[in-house]
Each structure stands twice: as C-alpha cells, then as structure tokens.
XYZ file of C-alpha atoms in Angstrom:
233
model
C -30.870 1.318 0.340
C -29.414 4.114 -2.227
C -25.716 4.545 -1.765
C -23.380 7.251 -3.493
C -19.885 7.381 -3.510
C -17.380 10.935 -4.198
C -14.260 9.731 -6.128
C -11.483 12.205 -6.580
C -9.133 9.837 -8.292
C -9.161 7.253 -10.493
C -6.885 4.761 -8.895
C -8.432 5.275 -5.215
C -12.261 4.000 -5.606
C -14.802 2.558 -3.305
C -12.726 -0.905 -2.664
C -14.654 -3.236 0.102
C -17.625 -0.907 -0.327
C -18.913 -2.295 -3.134
C -18.888 -6.204 -1.940
C -20.831 -5.076 1.285
C -23.658 -3.036 -1.319
C -23.491 -6.555 -3.427
C -23.859 -8.614 -0.749
C -26.394 -6.284 1.555
C -28.609 -5.686 -1.895
C -27.742 -2.201 -2.045
C -27.320 0.168 -4.951
C -24.358 2.020 -5.497
C -23.460 4.921 -7.619
C -20.525 6.787 -7.998
C -19.541 10.405 -8.751
C -16.115 10.936 -10.581
C -15.442 14.324 -9.707
C -11.998 14.086 -11.091
C -13.491 13.795 -14.353
C -16.185 16.975 -14.511
C -19.112 14.975 -13.294
C -20.659 16.701 -10.112
C -23.075 15.028 -6.872
C -26.402 14.501 -6.777
C -28.943 15.973 -4.757
C -29.098 14.839 -1.375
C -32.710 13.444 -1.908
C -31.259 10.970 -4.527
C -29.485 8.787 -2.012
C -29.374 7.308 1.747
C -25.986 7.063 2.617
C -23.003 9.031 0.974
C -19.540 7.999 1.225
C -16.523 10.395 0.394
C -13.560 8.518 -0.637
C -9.751 9.379 -0.272
C -7.253 11.341 -2.529
C -3.833 12.819 -2.784
C -4.874 16.310 -3.241
C -5.397 18.650 0.088
C -8.858 19.713 1.391
C -7.814 23.278 0.532
C -6.371 22.684 -3.271
C -9.464 24.191 -4.861
C -7.320 26.135 -7.478
C -6.166 22.732 -8.579
C -9.135 21.050 -8.132
C -12.114 23.798 -8.495
C -14.357 20.664 -7.746
C -13.551 20.672 -4.347
C -15.827 23.764 -3.576
C -18.968 22.409 -4.750
C -18.084 18.797 -3.050
C -17.998 20.618 0.116
C -21.605 21.817 -0.642
C -22.610 18.605 -1.209
C -21.613 16.735 1.871
C -23.055 19.897 3.601
C -26.174 19.283 1.828
C -25.989 15.622 3.335
C -25.700 16.699 6.766
C -28.476 19.208 6.179
C -30.262 16.361 4.579
C -29.569 14.282 8.128
C -28.177 11.697 5.366
C -25.732 8.639 6.755
C -21.983 10.006 5.669
C -18.714 8.271 6.206
C -15.622 10.250 5.263
C -12.491 8.338 4.444
C -8.957 10.045 4.850
C -9.259 13.051 2.381
C -12.875 12.427 2.782
C -12.671 12.699 6.741
C -10.729 15.415 6.337
C -13.128 17.235 3.851
C -16.441 16.238 6.334
C -14.424 17.919 9.114
C -13.816 21.279 7.211
C -17.931 21.000 6.432
C -18.506 20.794 10.144
C -16.331 23.509 11.200
C -12.948 21.860 11.799
C -9.562 22.510 10.283
C -6.736 20.139 8.321
C -3.215 20.320 8.713
C -0.099 18.373 8.498
C 0.312 15.542 10.731
C 3.762 15.723 12.541
C 4.636 12.608 10.388
C 3.277 10.837 7.242
C 1.376 8.021 8.620
C 1.625 4.991 5.460
C 1.400 1.298 5.900
C -0.259 -0.923 8.938
C -0.476 0.558 12.252
C -2.531 0.068 15.264
C -5.706 2.251 15.994
C -7.057 2.279 19.571
C -10.810 3.491 19.983
C -11.355 6.028 22.720
C -13.721 5.532 25.605
C -16.386 8.078 23.815
C -15.788 6.005 20.552
C -16.162 2.569 21.978
C -19.556 4.376 23.595
C -20.965 5.161 19.998
C -23.522 2.755 18.919
C -22.540 3.157 15.136
C -18.929 2.174 15.864
C -19.875 -1.202 18.179
C -18.365 -3.370 15.975
C -15.209 -1.990 16.104
C -12.798 -3.767 18.739
C -10.869 -1.247 21.206
C -7.568 -1.543 19.130
C -6.942 -3.200 15.646
C -4.495 -2.974 13.267
C -5.923 -0.865 10.199
C -4.121 0.704 6.560
C -3.087 4.346 6.572
C -1.991 6.514 3.697
C -2.043 10.185 4.691
C 0.454 12.960 5.222
C -2.504 15.345 6.848
C -4.824 15.202 9.635
C -8.133 16.676 10.642
C -9.287 18.778 13.764
C -12.266 16.648 15.612
C -15.062 19.385 14.675
C -17.583 20.887 16.914
C -20.060 19.031 18.269
C -18.275 15.648 17.023
C -17.081 12.973 19.519
C -13.038 12.140 19.269
C -13.758 8.494 18.855
C -10.179 6.859 17.908
C -6.275 7.546 17.978
C -2.765 5.890 16.871
C 0.498 6.727 17.738
C 1.259 8.760 14.992
C -1.877 10.338 14.189
C -3.986 11.690 17.640
C -7.570 12.105 15.644
C -8.089 9.056 13.626
C -12.083 8.762 13.894
C -14.868 11.411 14.931
C -18.755 10.931 14.910
C -21.211 13.295 14.744
C -24.686 13.055 15.631
C -24.555 9.241 15.326
C -24.726 8.747 11.890
C -21.574 11.125 10.086
C -18.501 9.435 10.544
C -14.832 10.644 9.812
C -12.025 7.894 9.214
C -8.446 8.867 8.832
C -7.585 5.364 8.328
C -8.913 2.775 5.553
C -11.146 -0.075 6.097
C -12.106 -0.407 2.824
C -9.041 -1.145 1.528
C -8.249 -4.353 -0.569
C -5.042 -5.927 -1.835
C -5.844 -4.370 -5.220
C -6.452 -0.804 -4.223
C -3.337 -0.875 -1.609
C -1.367 -2.419 -4.593
C -3.098 1.062 -6.892
C -1.398 3.542 -3.982
C 2.023 2.084 -4.147
C 1.938 2.268 -7.829
C 0.206 5.763 -8.259
C 1.697 6.776 -4.728
C 5.357 5.791 -4.817
C 7.029 8.747 -4.184
C 5.022 8.797 -0.760
C 6.815 5.668 0.376
C 10.494 6.406 -1.410
C 11.554 7.106 2.273
C 10.492 4.106 4.753
C 10.701 4.665 8.132
C 9.099 4.233 11.322
C 5.301 5.729 10.215
C 6.125 5.168 6.371
C 6.120 0.913 5.784
C 7.843 -0.175 2.472
C 5.580 -1.958 0.329
C 6.921 -5.132 1.377
C 5.847 -4.563 4.877
C 2.561 -3.537 3.351
C 1.970 -6.920 1.600
C 3.194 -8.898 4.812
C 0.182 -7.295 6.676
C -2.301 -8.482 4.174
C -3.720 -11.044 6.865
C -5.171 -8.126 8.480
C -7.365 -7.248 5.225
C -10.191 -10.188 6.402
C -10.600 -8.228 9.435
C -10.921 -4.737 8.421
C -13.444 -6.491 5.622
C -15.386 -7.335 8.431
C -15.055 -3.988 10.274
C -15.979 -2.483 7.995
C -19.459 -4.478 7.146
C -20.363 -3.844 10.617
C -20.062 -0.042 10.208
C -21.714 0.424 7.135
C -24.390 -1.822 9.048
C -24.884 -0.049 11.566
C -24.595 3.471 9.125
C -27.143 1.918 7.065
C -29.554 1.595 10.134
C -28.991 5.131 11.166
C -29.485 6.111 7.152
C -33.040 4.632 7.209
C-alpha cells in the first residue's frame, strides 16, 4: 500500500505512523509543505495522512500553500482514497468537507480522556478503539462535524474529537501517532502554549508522567490504520 503524509512544520512529523508502515510493509512518502513541496496527484497514493501543525486552517496569507493543500485533500476524497487527518489535519479535512473551524472554549494540551459516541463505536473503521481512553492532545481550535459525517468522539474540554465520513475519511483532534520524541518536540517548539498550565493544559512534567499511555495509543493507531488500509484497497 502507498501511504502519503502532508507535513506542516519540521518538528511535527509522522511519529508512530512510520513504524506502522515499516511493520506492515507499506511505502511511506512525505510532502514537506513548509519547504515548498507540493502534494502529489491522488493517483500516486492509497492512503493520505494530513498531520498537525501550529498554524490555523485559514492562515493562507501567512502560509499560501494551505490553499493547494486543501485542493489536494479534496482530490483525495473525490478519488475515493482513505484519508486520516490529525489535529490541524482533521480541521483541514473538516473545512474541505464543508465544516468550519473555530477556537475551542479552552486549549487542550496533555493527556486527556476521549470518549467514543455510540455512533463512533458503530463505525467499523474505529472498531479497534475502546469506549474510553487517554490520548495526547495539543490544540486551541476545534472543527465542526462536516455535513454527512458521523460524530465519533468527544472529551470534557472539546465536544468534537473525531468524525468519520463515508467509512474511510477520518478526522482526529487528538494524537494517536505521538511518541516520546514527538511529544518532546512539541514541548520544545511550542513552549509558549504551556507557559500557563491549568485544568486543560498540562505542565510538561505531567505530560512525561503519562508516558505509559504511549504503548496503548500505538496499539490503537495500528488498529485504526489497519482498518483504513483495508478500506483503501
């Protein structure tokens, strides 16, 4: 299977997705949008992964490549490709599908519980996710559930944590791909976001204290990607 990722900043890469691709024998290519690279045509991949990033979905004046990225996501959906959007990536997918992105009532950064909706639990592509689990979060914005999509998960601080569109396009506000290294990169490069810890913003020490959860979310990620890969073929 041909996997392609869209990356928005140097410090927020594919994380454990690379381990899944290697383990399953799939190819993985990455478009570094911040470096001026352009996404390939939809015919060149089977599964598109849209990564996170500190910019907003509407920041095209500062990041002109966002316009071309949205067209690439639109082409992937139109081409019946499997798509996984993560954090900013999920917000971009929502906008492409007719949703909107706004500020979340509070930032959500650190390890917080995600709860599946009954509709989300009924989605075959999400069958590997438990009803409730801890995931890693780092966001200030939130997406609307796009028209025609299933509202699949929520958290105490953010009502819209996941959606599924036509069984093979998934948006996750949370991070299952995170590893200790990618978490440390965010702590280093987005330090201002955690300057004032609070109920929904963990101190880096709290984040590191939750490192045991990386083993669980890796299992959830692999199951989700296996299901997406099956739907993408």
